[in-house]
Tab-separated table of N, CA and C in Angstrom:
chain	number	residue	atom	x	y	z
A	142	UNK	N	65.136	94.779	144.776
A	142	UNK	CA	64.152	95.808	144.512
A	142	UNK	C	63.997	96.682	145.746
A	143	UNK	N	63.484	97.579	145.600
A	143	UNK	CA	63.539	98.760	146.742
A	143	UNK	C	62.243	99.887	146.336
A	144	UNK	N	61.937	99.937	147.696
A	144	UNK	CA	60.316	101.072	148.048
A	144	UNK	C	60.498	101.997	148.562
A	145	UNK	N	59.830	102.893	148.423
A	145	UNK	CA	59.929	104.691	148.876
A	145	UNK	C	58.865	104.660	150.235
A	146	UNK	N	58.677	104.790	151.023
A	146	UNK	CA	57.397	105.464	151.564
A	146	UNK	C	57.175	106.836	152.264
A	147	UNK	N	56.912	107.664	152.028
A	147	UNK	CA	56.827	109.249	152.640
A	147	UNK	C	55.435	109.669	153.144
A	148	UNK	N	55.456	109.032	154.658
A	148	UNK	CA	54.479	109.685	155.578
A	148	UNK	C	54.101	110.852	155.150
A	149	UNK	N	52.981	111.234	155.278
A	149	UNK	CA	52.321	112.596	154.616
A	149	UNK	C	52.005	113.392	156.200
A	150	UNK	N	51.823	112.470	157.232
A	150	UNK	CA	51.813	112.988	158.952
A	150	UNK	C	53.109	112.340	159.911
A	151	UNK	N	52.674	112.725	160.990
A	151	UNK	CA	53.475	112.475	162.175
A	151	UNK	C	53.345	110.732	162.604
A	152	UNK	N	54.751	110.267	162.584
A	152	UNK	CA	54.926	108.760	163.441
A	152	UNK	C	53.955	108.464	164.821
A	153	UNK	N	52.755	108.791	165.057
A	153	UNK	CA	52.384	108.869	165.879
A	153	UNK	C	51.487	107.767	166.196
A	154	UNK	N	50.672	107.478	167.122
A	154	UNK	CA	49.849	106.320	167.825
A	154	UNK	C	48.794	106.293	167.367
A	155	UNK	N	48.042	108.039	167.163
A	155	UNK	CA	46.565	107.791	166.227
A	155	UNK	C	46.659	107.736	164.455
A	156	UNK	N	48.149	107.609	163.994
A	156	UNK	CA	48.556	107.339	162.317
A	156	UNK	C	49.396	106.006	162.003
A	157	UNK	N	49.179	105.641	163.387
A	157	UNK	CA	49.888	104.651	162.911
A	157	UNK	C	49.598	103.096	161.927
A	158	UNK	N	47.872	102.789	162.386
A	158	UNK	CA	47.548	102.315	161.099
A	158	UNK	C	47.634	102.148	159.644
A	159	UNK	N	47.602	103.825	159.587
A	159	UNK	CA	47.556	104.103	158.613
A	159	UNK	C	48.986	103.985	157.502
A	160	UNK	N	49.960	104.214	158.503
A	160	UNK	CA	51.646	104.185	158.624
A	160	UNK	C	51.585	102.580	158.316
A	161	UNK	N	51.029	101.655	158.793
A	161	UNK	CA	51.322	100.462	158.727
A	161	UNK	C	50.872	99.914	157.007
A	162	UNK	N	49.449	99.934	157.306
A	162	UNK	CA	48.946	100.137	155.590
A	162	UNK	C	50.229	100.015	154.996
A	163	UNK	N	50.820	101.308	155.182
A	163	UNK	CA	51.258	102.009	153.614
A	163	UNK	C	52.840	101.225	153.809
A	164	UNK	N	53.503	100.639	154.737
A	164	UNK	CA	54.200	100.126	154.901
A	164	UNK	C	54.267	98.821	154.560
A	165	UNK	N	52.572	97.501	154.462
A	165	UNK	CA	52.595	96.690	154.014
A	165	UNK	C	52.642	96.635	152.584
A	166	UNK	N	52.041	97.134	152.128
A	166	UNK	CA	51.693	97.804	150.484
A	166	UNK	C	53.388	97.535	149.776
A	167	UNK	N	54.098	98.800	150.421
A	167	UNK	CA	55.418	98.712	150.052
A	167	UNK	C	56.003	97.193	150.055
A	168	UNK	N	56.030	96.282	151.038
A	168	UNK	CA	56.642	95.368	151.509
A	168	UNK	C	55.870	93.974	150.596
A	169	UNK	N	54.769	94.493	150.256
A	169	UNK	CA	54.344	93.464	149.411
A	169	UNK	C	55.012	93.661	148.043
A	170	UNK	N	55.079	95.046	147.228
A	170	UNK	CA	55.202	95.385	146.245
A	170	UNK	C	57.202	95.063	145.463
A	171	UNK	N	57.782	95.516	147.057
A	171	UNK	CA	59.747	95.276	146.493
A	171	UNK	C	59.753	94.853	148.190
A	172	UNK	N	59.302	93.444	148.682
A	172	UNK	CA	60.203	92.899	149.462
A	172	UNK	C	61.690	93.254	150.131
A	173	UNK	N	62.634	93.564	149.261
A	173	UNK	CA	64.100	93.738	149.398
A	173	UNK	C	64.213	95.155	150.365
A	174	UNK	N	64.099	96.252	150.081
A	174	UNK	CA	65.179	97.122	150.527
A	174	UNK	C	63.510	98.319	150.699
A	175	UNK	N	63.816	98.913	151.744
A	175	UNK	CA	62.513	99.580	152.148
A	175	UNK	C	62.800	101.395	152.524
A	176	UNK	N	62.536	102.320	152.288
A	176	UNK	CA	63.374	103.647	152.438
A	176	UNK	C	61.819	104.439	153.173
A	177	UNK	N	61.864	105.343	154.144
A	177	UNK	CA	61.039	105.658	154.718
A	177	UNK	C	61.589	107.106	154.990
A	178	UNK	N	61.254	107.786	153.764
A	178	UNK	CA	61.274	109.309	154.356
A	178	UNK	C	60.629	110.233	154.769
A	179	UNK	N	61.455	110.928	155.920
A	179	UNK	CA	60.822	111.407	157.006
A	179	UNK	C	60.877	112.679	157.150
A	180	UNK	N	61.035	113.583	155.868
A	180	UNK	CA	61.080	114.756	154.938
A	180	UNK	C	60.301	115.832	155.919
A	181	UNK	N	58.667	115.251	155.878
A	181	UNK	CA	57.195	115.716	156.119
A	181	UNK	C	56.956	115.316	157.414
A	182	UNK	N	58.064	114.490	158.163
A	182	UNK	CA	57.594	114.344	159.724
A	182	UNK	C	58.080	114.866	160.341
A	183	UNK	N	57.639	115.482	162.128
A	183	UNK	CA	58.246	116.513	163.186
A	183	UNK	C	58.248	115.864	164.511
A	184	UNK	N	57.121	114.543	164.165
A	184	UNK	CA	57.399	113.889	165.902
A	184	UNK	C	57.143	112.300	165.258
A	185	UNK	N	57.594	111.235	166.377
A	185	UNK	CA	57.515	109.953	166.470
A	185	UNK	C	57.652	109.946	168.051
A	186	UNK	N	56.196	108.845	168.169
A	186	UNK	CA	56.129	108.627	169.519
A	186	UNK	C	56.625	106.751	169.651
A	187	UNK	N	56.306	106.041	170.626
A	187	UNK	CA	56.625	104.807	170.928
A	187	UNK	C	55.830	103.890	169.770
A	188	UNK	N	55.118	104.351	169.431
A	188	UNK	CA	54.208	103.312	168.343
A	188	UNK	C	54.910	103.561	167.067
A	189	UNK	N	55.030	104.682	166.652
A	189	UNK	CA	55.773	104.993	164.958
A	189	UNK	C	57.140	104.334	165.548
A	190	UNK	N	57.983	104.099	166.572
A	190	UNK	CA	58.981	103.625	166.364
A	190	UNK	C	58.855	102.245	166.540
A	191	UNK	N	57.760	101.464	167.671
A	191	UNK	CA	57.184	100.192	166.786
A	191	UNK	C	56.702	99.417	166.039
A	192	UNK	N	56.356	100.275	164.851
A	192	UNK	CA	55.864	100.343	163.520
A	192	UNK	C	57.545	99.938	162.649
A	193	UNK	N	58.140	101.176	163.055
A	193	UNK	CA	59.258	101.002	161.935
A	193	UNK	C	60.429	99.835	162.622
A	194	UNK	N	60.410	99.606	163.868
A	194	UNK	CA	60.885	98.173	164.455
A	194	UNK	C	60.836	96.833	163.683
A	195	UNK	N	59.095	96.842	163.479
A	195	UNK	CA	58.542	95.414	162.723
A	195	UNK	C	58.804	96.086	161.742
A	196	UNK	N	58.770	96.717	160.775
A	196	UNK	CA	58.997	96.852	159.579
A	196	UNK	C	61.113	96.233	159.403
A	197	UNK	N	61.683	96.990	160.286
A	197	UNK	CA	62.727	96.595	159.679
A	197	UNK	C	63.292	94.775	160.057
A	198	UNK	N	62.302	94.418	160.944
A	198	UNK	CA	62.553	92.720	161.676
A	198	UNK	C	61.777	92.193	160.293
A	199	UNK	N	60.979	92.518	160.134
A	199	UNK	CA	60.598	91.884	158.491
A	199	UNK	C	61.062	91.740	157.687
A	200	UNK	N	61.856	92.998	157.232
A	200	UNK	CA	62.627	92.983	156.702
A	200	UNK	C	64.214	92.335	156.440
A	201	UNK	N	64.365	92.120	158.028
A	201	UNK	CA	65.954	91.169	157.640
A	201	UNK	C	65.640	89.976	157.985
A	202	UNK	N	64.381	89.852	158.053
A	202	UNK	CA	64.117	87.654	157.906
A	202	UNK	C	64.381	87.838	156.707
A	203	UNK	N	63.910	88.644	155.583
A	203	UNK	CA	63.669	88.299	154.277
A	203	UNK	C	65.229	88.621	153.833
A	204	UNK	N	66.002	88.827	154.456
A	204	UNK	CA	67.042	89.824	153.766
A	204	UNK	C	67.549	90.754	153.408
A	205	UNK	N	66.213	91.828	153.689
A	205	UNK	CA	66.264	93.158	153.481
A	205	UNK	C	66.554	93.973	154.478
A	206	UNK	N	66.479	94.998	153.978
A	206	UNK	CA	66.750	96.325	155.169
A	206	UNK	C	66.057	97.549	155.301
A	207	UNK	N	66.153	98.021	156.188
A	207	UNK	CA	65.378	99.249	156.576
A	207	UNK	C	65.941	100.967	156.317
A	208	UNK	N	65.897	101.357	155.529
A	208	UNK	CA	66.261	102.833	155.163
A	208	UNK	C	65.820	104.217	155.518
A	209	UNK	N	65.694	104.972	156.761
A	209	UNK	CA	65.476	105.932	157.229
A	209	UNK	C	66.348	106.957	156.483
A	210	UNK	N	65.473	107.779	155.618
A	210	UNK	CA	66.398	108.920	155.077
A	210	UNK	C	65.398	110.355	155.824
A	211	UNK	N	66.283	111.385	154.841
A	211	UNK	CA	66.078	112.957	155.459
A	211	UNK	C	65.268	113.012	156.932
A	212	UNK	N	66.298	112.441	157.820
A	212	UNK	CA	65.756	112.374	159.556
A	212	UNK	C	65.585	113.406	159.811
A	213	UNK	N	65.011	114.352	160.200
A	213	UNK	CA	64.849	115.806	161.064
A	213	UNK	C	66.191	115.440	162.441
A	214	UNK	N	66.359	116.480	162.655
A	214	UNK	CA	67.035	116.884	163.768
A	214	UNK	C	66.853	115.786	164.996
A	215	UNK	N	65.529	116.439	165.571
A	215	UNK	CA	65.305	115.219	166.757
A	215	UNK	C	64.803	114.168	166.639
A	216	UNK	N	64.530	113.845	165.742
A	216	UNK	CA	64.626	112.665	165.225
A	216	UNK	C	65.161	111.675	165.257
A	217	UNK	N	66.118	112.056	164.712
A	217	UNK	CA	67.506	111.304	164.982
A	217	UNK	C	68.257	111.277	165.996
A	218	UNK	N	68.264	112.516	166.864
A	218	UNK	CA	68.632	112.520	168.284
A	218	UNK	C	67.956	111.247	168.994
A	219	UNK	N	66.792	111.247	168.687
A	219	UNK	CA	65.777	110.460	169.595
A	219	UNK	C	66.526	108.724	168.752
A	220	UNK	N	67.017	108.677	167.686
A	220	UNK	CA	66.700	107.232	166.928
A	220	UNK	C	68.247	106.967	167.856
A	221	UNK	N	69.356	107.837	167.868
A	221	UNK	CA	70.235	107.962	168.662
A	221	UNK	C	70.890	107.152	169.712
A	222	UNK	N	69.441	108.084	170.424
A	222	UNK	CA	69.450	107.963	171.735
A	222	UNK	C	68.886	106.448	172.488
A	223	UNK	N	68.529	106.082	171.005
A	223	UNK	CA	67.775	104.646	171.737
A	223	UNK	C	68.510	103.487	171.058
A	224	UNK	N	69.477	103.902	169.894
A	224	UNK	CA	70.749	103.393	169.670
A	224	UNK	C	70.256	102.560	168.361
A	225	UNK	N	68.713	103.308	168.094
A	225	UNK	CA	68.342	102.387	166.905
A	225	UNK	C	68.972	102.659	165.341
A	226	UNK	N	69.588	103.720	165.263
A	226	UNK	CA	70.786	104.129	164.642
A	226	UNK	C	71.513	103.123	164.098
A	227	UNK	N	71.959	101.955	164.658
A	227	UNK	CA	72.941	100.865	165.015
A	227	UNK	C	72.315	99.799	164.136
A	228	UNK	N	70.853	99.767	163.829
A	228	UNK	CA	69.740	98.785	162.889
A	228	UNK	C	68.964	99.098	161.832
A	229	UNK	N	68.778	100.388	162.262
A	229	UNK	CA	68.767	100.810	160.728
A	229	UNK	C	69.833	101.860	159.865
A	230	UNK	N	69.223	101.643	158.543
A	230	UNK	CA	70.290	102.826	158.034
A	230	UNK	C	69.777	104.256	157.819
A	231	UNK	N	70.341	105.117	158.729
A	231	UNK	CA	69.587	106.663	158.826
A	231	UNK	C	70.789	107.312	158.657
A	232	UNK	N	69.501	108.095	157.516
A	232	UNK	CA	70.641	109.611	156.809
A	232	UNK	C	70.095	110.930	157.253
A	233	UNK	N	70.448	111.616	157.691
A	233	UNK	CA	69.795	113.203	157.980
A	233	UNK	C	69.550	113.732	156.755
């Protein structure tokens, strides 16, 4: 089974609660395969990318995986650059 989630704000430190929420929700609802598009986002700071860290380590205890689709530009430069590219699966 597999979940959508589409941040409505920025990966950031003061949304990230809220990012988490909506990330457990998903993870309760299809366990398996998790997709996080990033359509509607323009920045991620150190917390949205430790948000989506534990999300995808949760995810492959259980078996599942982590799905970063429609990355923005620097985005992905940045997911890149920190080689997290390599753990999850990101599509521009």
């Amino acid at each position: 089974m597999s979940a959508t989630v589409r941040p409505e704000t920025n990966l950031v430190a003061s949304q990230a609660d809220a990012f988490k929420s909506h990330l457990k929700e998903a993870l309760s609802e299809s366990p398996g395969e998790l997709t996080v598009d990033l359509s509607g986002v323009t920045a991620v700071d150190s917390v949205g990318l430790g948000v989506l860290i534990a999300a995808h380590n949760t995810l492959a205890k259980q078996g599942g995986a982590l799905r970063l689709e429609n990355v923005p530009g620097d985005i992905l430069k940045l997911l890149r650059a920190m080689r997290l590219d390599r753990h999850f699966h990101v599509n521009a």
